[in-house]
Structures are given as structure tokens and as C-alpha cells.
Amino acid sequence: MRNPPTSLLNSVDHALQVAILLQQEGPLRLVDIAQRISIAPSTAHRLLTSLVYREFATQDADRLYRPGPMLRPVEAPDPGAQRLWRVARPRMRRLMELVDETVTLLVPVGTDARFISTVECTRTLRVADRTGFVMPLHHTAGGRAILAEKTAEELIELYRDEDVDGRRLHRELSRVRAKGFAINDQRTEKGLTAIGVAVRSPDGPSCGAMALAMPTTRFRADPVQEWVALLKTAAARVEEELATES
């Protein structure tokens, strides 16, 4: 028999109960969730706000809460993600210091992008931590940089069960292939623009991607080439260290 630990944190336990409830029974109203877990509606609202932010829950226009992307079964990420995280962190921090914009790191998981690390910049108006977020790979800047390296046949195979035309996507990514970087101009979030480059594994294919993410109001065309050069330098250093460790 399992007994609750003596150090059980009620807030954490309640959040987990909400996530489980949504996964097993959603969609649900806020008042229903509060009643089921025996907590105040105000407490349920705070928990749900956090769960929505971390993508364990979503709220529709009808104000019903449903399980979010993080509660969907997903393909297991590459086991090299931890090594990529460790090697990339110092380079991400240095890049953030040079540009003073948030830097993100993602890995491809099937047709999704999983953000495994974020280094936030120091500005008041900035892109916040995206660690743990799951987004469609072909919408993110880093994801598009990764996909641009694939052939049309590879994209067709990758998206065979998705509502995405692999051959058309291959044509769309021709400029990304030519320039070596991709821009996400509010594809994933209104008011957010990102520039991404792929990070290649020692074996050749891309194992992840690094991106600069900023408020769209601060994005300008003039410094893009400078930003891209810094991104590519950081990615190259990560690739060199990954190759040394392999």
C-alpha cells in the first residue's frame, strides 16, 4: 500500500491531480475541477494558469479546460539530448550576453519540437522561459532550420500521417537551405519573432537547433546577418564539442 509522503506539498499534489483529471476525463469546467479535488475555485484557477503556461492544459473559447500537448503520448527524444543540453548551455549564455536576447535550444521529436533549454535575457520586455514547451517542428525557427536539411522524400515520409504536404514544405524551405537559417515571424506566438540555426550531430544529421527569440517589436532587418553569424558560431562550437566527446 502506498501512503502519502510526510513531505507532500499540497500545491504540487493538487497540480498533479488536476493534470491527471484532465487527461482522464477532460474537458472540464473550472468549478468542476475545484469540486472534484476539493479546493477553492481561486486555487484551481491559479493551478490551471500554471498548467496552461507549461502546456499541461489548454483552455478553449468555451472556457473548458482540456489536456495540453504535454499530456499527449509522444515519441521518445534522442538520448543525446542531455549531452546537447550540457554542451550548449555555456554557448547559449555567451550568446545571450552578446545580443541581450533570449536564447532557446530545441530537439526534434517526430514532427514536434521540444524546447530543452532557455537562457533568458535581462531586459524587462523579453521572451520568457520556453523549456518544456512542445510545438510543431515546421512552425519554429529552429525546427524549420532542421527540416530544411531534409530531402523532399524524407519530408513526405516524416509527415505521411500529418496534415502537412511534405513536398510543398520542401519548396517553402528552399530559402532556408540557401541561407542556413530560418525565421519564425509570429508563427508560434503573436508578438514573438525568432531566428534559428540547426546544430548537427557528429554523425551528420541535425540533433537540435539554437535560436534567438525576441519581441517582434524589437526585431529589425539590419542586424539579422550579425545575429545569424553569432548563432552559427555558437552552433559550430557546440558541434565541435559534441564531436570531441563522441
GROMACS .gro file of C-alpha atoms in nm:
model
  246
    1MET     CA    1   0.000   0.000   0.000
    2ARG     CA    2   0.128   0.344  -0.092
    3ASN     CA    3   0.094   0.616   0.168
    4PRO     CA    4   0.139   0.990   0.101
    5PRO     CA    5   0.491   1.108   0.188
    6THR     CA    6   0.520   1.314   0.502
    7SER     CA    7   0.683   1.591   0.297
    8LEU     CA    8   0.396   1.606   0.044
    9LEU     CA    9   0.350   1.956  -0.099
   10ASN     CA   10  -0.021   2.019  -0.134
   11SER     CA   11   0.019   2.267  -0.419
   12VAL     CA   12   0.226   2.022  -0.624
   13ASP     CA   13  -0.005   1.734  -0.542
   14HIS     CA   14  -0.311   1.938  -0.639
   15ALA     CA   15  -0.150   2.040  -0.969
   16LEU     CA   16  -0.075   1.675  -1.048
   17GLN     CA   17  -0.431   1.579  -0.959
   18VAL     CA   18  -0.564   1.844  -1.197
   19ALA     CA   19  -0.338   1.720  -1.478
   20ILE     CA   20  -0.446   1.359  -1.423
   21LEU     CA   21  -0.812   1.460  -1.411
   22LEU     CA   22  -0.783   1.648  -1.741
   23GLN     CA   23  -0.601   1.360  -1.907
   24GLN     CA   24  -0.856   1.103  -1.793
   25GLU     CA   25  -1.182   1.299  -1.804
   26GLY     CA   26  -1.137   1.636  -1.975
   27PRO     CA   27  -1.281   1.867  -2.097
   28LEU     CA   28  -1.390   2.017  -1.766
   29ARG     CA   29  -1.504   2.349  -1.624
   30LEU     CA   30  -1.301   2.525  -1.358
   31VAL     CA   31  -1.578   2.478  -1.099
   32ASP     CA   32  -1.593   2.106  -1.176
   33ILE     CA   33  -1.219   2.070  -1.127
   34ALA     CA   34  -1.230   2.259  -0.798
   35GLN     CA   35  -1.516   2.044  -0.674
   36ARG     CA   36  -1.354   1.716  -0.776
   37ILE     CA   37  -1.028   1.793  -0.596
   38SER     CA   38  -1.193   1.975  -0.303
   39ILE     CA   39  -1.011   2.303  -0.349
   40ALA     CA   40  -1.132   2.661  -0.378
   41PRO     CA   41  -1.209   2.787  -0.731
   42SER     CA   42  -0.945   3.058  -0.685
   43THR     CA   43  -0.684   2.791  -0.607
   44ALA     CA   44  -0.796   2.586  -0.906
   45HIS     CA   45  -0.763   2.893  -1.128
   46ARG     CA   46  -0.403   2.954  -1.014
   47LEU     CA   47  -0.311   2.590  -1.072
   48LEU     CA   48  -0.473   2.587  -1.416
   49THR     CA   49  -0.296   2.909  -1.513
   50SER     CA   50   0.038   2.741  -1.440
   51LEU     CA   51  -0.063   2.421  -1.620
   52VAL     CA   52  -0.174   2.616  -1.928
   53TYR     CA   53   0.156   2.808  -1.930
   54ARG     CA   54   0.354   2.482  -1.919
   55GLU     CA   55   0.122   2.324  -2.180
   56PHE     CA   56  -0.019   2.057  -1.949
   57ALA     CA   57  -0.361   2.211  -2.013
   58THR     CA   58  -0.537   2.428  -2.268
   59GLN     CA   59  -0.846   2.647  -2.242
   60ASP     CA   60  -1.080   2.684  -2.536
   61ALA     CA   61  -1.311   2.969  -2.630
   62ASP     CA   62  -1.590   2.785  -2.448
   63ARG     CA   63  -1.380   2.820  -2.128
   64LEU     CA   64  -1.346   2.445  -2.088
   65TYR     CA   65  -1.008   2.307  -1.987
   66ARG     CA   66  -0.859   2.019  -2.183
   67PRO     CA   67  -0.536   1.818  -2.160
   68GLY     CA   68  -0.248   2.004  -2.325
   69PRO     CA   69   0.030   1.884  -2.556
   70MET     CA   70   0.250   1.774  -2.264
   71LEU     CA   71  -0.010   1.512  -2.168
   72ARG     CA   72  -0.017   1.356  -2.515
   73PRO     CA   73   0.187   1.039  -2.573
   74VAL     CA   74   0.497   1.142  -2.765
   75GLU     CA   75   0.785   0.971  -2.935
   76ALA     CA   76   1.085   0.941  -2.703
   77PRO     CA   77   1.350   1.210  -2.763
   78ASP     CA   78   1.701   1.125  -2.872
   79PRO     CA   79   1.905   1.008  -2.570
   80GLY     CA   80   2.174   1.254  -2.680
   81ALA     CA   81   1.952   1.547  -2.575
   82GLN     CA   82   2.107   1.557  -2.227
   83ARG     CA   83   2.457   1.580  -2.372
   84LEU     CA   84   2.343   1.850  -2.616
   85TRP     CA   85   2.191   2.044  -2.325
   86ARG     CA   86   2.514   2.025  -2.123
   87VAL     CA   87   2.741   2.126  -2.410
   88ALA     CA   88   2.516   2.403  -2.541
   89ARG     CA   89   2.439   2.583  -2.214
   90PRO     CA   90   2.765   2.783  -2.188
   91ARG     CA   91   2.742   2.883  -2.555
   92MET     CA   92   2.381   2.988  -2.510
   93ARG     CA   93   2.470   3.203  -2.212
   94ARG     CA   94   2.753   3.371  -2.401
   95LEU     CA   95   2.525   3.434  -2.700
   96MET     CA   96   2.263   3.589  -2.473
   97GLU     CA   97   2.528   3.820  -2.324
   98LEU     CA   98   2.640   3.931  -2.671
   99VAL     CA   99   2.293   4.003  -2.809
  100ASP     CA  100   2.088   4.053  -2.490
  101GLU     CA  101   1.800   3.848  -2.628
  102THR     CA  102   1.664   3.516  -2.506
  103VAL     CA  103   1.830   3.203  -2.647
  104THR     CA  104   1.646   2.872  -2.682
  105LEU     CA  105   1.752   2.516  -2.758
  106LEU     CA  106   1.521   2.252  -2.904
  107VAL     CA  107   1.539   1.892  -3.018
  108PRO     CA  108   1.320   1.729  -3.283
  109VAL     CA  109   1.083   1.458  -3.161
  110GLY     CA  110   0.897   1.321  -3.460
  111THR     CA  111   0.715   1.619  -3.610
  112ASP     CA  112   0.734   1.815  -3.284
  113ALA     CA  113   0.994   2.048  -3.140
  114ARG     CA  114   1.070   2.008  -2.770
  115PHE     CA  115   1.241   2.301  -2.605
  116ILE     CA  116   1.500   2.159  -2.366
  117SER     CA  117   1.675   2.478  -2.251
  118THR     CA  118   1.629   2.855  -2.233
  119VAL     CA  119   1.864   3.134  -2.131
  120GLU     CA  120   1.655   3.445  -2.072
  121CYS     CA  121   1.797   3.789  -2.141
  122THR     CA  122   1.796   4.064  -1.880
  123ARG     CA  123   1.555   4.305  -2.047
  124THR     CA  124   1.222   4.381  -1.887
  125LEU     CA  125   1.038   4.305  -2.210
  126ARG     CA  126   1.169   3.965  -2.320
  127VAL     CA  127   1.075   3.617  -2.432
  128ALA     CA  128   1.032   3.408  -2.118
  129ASP     CA  129   1.144   3.053  -2.045
  130ARG     CA  130   1.019   2.807  -2.306
  131THR     CA  131   1.175   2.495  -2.153
  132GLY     CA  132   0.937   2.202  -2.175
  133PHE     CA  133   0.720   2.356  -2.445
  134VAL     CA  134   0.616   2.137  -2.738
  135MET     CA  135   0.537   2.298  -3.074
  136PRO     CA  136   0.502   2.182  -3.435
  137LEU     CA  137   0.853   2.148  -3.573
  138HIS     CA  138   0.769   2.323  -3.901
  139HIS     CA  139   0.643   2.634  -3.721
  140THR     CA  140   0.952   2.705  -3.509
  141ALA     CA  141   1.263   2.881  -3.638
  142GLY     CA  142   1.497   2.607  -3.520
  143GLY     CA  143   1.264   2.336  -3.644
  144ARG     CA  144   1.249   2.486  -3.991
  145ALA     CA  145   1.629   2.503  -3.999
  146ILE     CA  146   1.637   2.130  -3.917
  147LEU     CA  147   1.369   2.040  -4.172
  148ALA     CA  148   1.542   2.241  -4.445
  149GLU     CA  149   1.824   1.986  -4.444
  150LYS     CA  150   1.591   1.700  -4.536
  151THR     CA  151   1.506   1.588  -4.888
  152ALA     CA  152   1.153   1.612  -5.025
  153GLU     CA  153   1.119   1.234  -4.989
  154GLU     CA  154   1.226   1.247  -4.624
  155LEU     CA  155   0.971   1.521  -4.550
  156ILE     CA  156   0.696   1.330  -4.728
  157GLU     CA  157   0.775   1.025  -4.514
  158LEU     CA  158   0.801   1.229  -4.193
  159TYR     CA  159   0.461   1.392  -4.246
  160ARG     CA  160   0.281   1.097  -4.403
  161ASP     CA  161   0.034   1.084  -4.109
  162GLU     CA  162   0.010   1.463  -4.064
  163ASP     CA  163  -0.189   1.735  -4.237
  164VAL     CA  164   0.130   1.876  -4.388
  165ASP     CA  165   0.235   1.847  -4.752
  166GLY     CA  166   0.599   1.736  -4.733
  167ARG     CA  167   0.680   1.828  -5.093
  168ARG     CA  168   0.530   2.174  -5.056
  169LEU     CA  169   0.715   2.224  -4.727
  170HIS     CA  170   1.039   2.131  -4.902
  171ARG     CA  171   0.979   2.406  -5.158
  172GLU     CA  172   0.891   2.656  -4.884
  173LEU     CA  173   1.222   2.586  -4.711
  174SER     CA  174   1.439   2.650  -5.019
  175ARG     CA  175   1.548   2.992  -4.891
  176VAL     CA  176   1.628   2.846  -4.550
  177ARG     CA  177   1.852   2.586  -4.718
  178ALA     CA  178   2.026   2.855  -4.921
  179LYS     CA  179   2.088   3.091  -4.628
  180GLY     CA  180   2.142   2.841  -4.348
  181PHE     CA  181   1.894   2.994  -4.104
  182ALA     CA  182   1.520   3.028  -4.054
  183ILE     CA  183   1.295   3.300  -3.917
  184ASN     CA  184   0.976   3.237  -3.725
  185ASP     CA  185   0.775   3.556  -3.759
  186GLN     CA  186   0.486   3.503  -3.517
  187ARG     CA  187   0.413   3.150  -3.644
  188THR     CA  188   0.403   3.006  -3.294
  189GLU     CA  189   0.303   3.308  -3.090
  190LYS     CA  190   0.176   3.655  -3.169
  191GLY     CA  191   0.437   3.917  -3.085
  192LEU     CA  192   0.732   3.675  -3.092
  193THR     CA  193   0.998   3.654  -3.362
  194ALA     CA  194   1.285   3.406  -3.361
  195ILE     CA  195   1.591   3.328  -3.573
  196GLY     CA  196   1.719   2.970  -3.567
  197VAL     CA  197   2.005   2.756  -3.694
  198ALA     CA  198   2.050   2.380  -3.685
  199VAL     CA  199   2.303   2.203  -3.464
  200ARG     CA  200   2.446   1.892  -3.628
  201SER     CA  201   2.543   1.574  -3.451
  202PRO     CA  202   2.886   1.414  -3.503
  203ASP     CA  203   2.712   1.163  -3.732
  204GLY     CA  204   2.590   1.437  -3.965
  205PRO     CA  205   2.213   1.490  -3.923
  206SER     CA  206   2.085   1.772  -3.706
  207CYS     CA  207   2.034   1.676  -3.343
  208GLY     CA  208   1.884   2.009  -3.237
  209ALA     CA  209   1.862   2.379  -3.308
  210MET     CA  210   1.950   2.704  -3.137
  211ALA     CA  211   1.751   3.025  -3.174
  212LEU     CA  212   1.740   3.388  -3.070
  213ALA     CA  213   1.388   3.479  -2.960
  214MET     CA  214   1.269   3.835  -2.913
  215PRO     CA  215   0.957   4.052  -2.903
  216THR     CA  216   0.851   4.128  -3.259
  217THR     CA  217   0.856   4.499  -3.178
  218ARG     CA  218   1.233   4.472  -3.128
  219PHE     CA  219   1.308   4.271  -3.443
  220ARG     CA  220   1.487   4.464  -3.718
  221ALA     CA  221   1.626   4.353  -4.053
  222ASP     CA  222   1.958   4.542  -4.026
  223PRO     CA  223   2.125   4.328  -3.756
  224VAL     CA  224   1.993   3.993  -3.883
  225GLN     CA  225   2.319   3.897  -4.057
  226GLU     CA  226   2.517   3.980  -3.743
  227TRP     CA  227   2.276   3.777  -3.528
  228VAL     CA  228   2.294   3.485  -3.771
  229ALA     CA  229   2.675   3.493  -3.769
  230LEU     CA  230   2.678   3.478  -3.389
  231LEU     CA  231   2.423   3.196  -3.391
  232LYS     CA  232   2.623   2.996  -3.645
  233THR     CA  233   2.943   3.048  -3.446
  234ALA     CA  234   2.775   2.926  -3.127
  235ALA     CA  235   2.627   2.625  -3.308
  236ALA     CA  236   2.965   2.541  -3.464
  237ARG     CA  237   3.132   2.544  -3.121
  238VAL     CA  238   2.865   2.310  -2.987
  239GLU     CA  239   2.914   2.078  -3.284
  240GLU     CA  240   3.291   2.074  -3.226
  241GLU     CA  241   3.250   1.983  -2.860
  242LEU     CA  242   2.995   1.714  -2.940
  243ALA     CA  243   3.239   1.564  -3.191
  244THR     CA  244   3.520   1.572  -2.936
  245GLU     CA  245   3.309   1.384  -2.681
  246SER     CA  246   3.181   1.120  -2.924
   0.00000   0.00000   0.00000
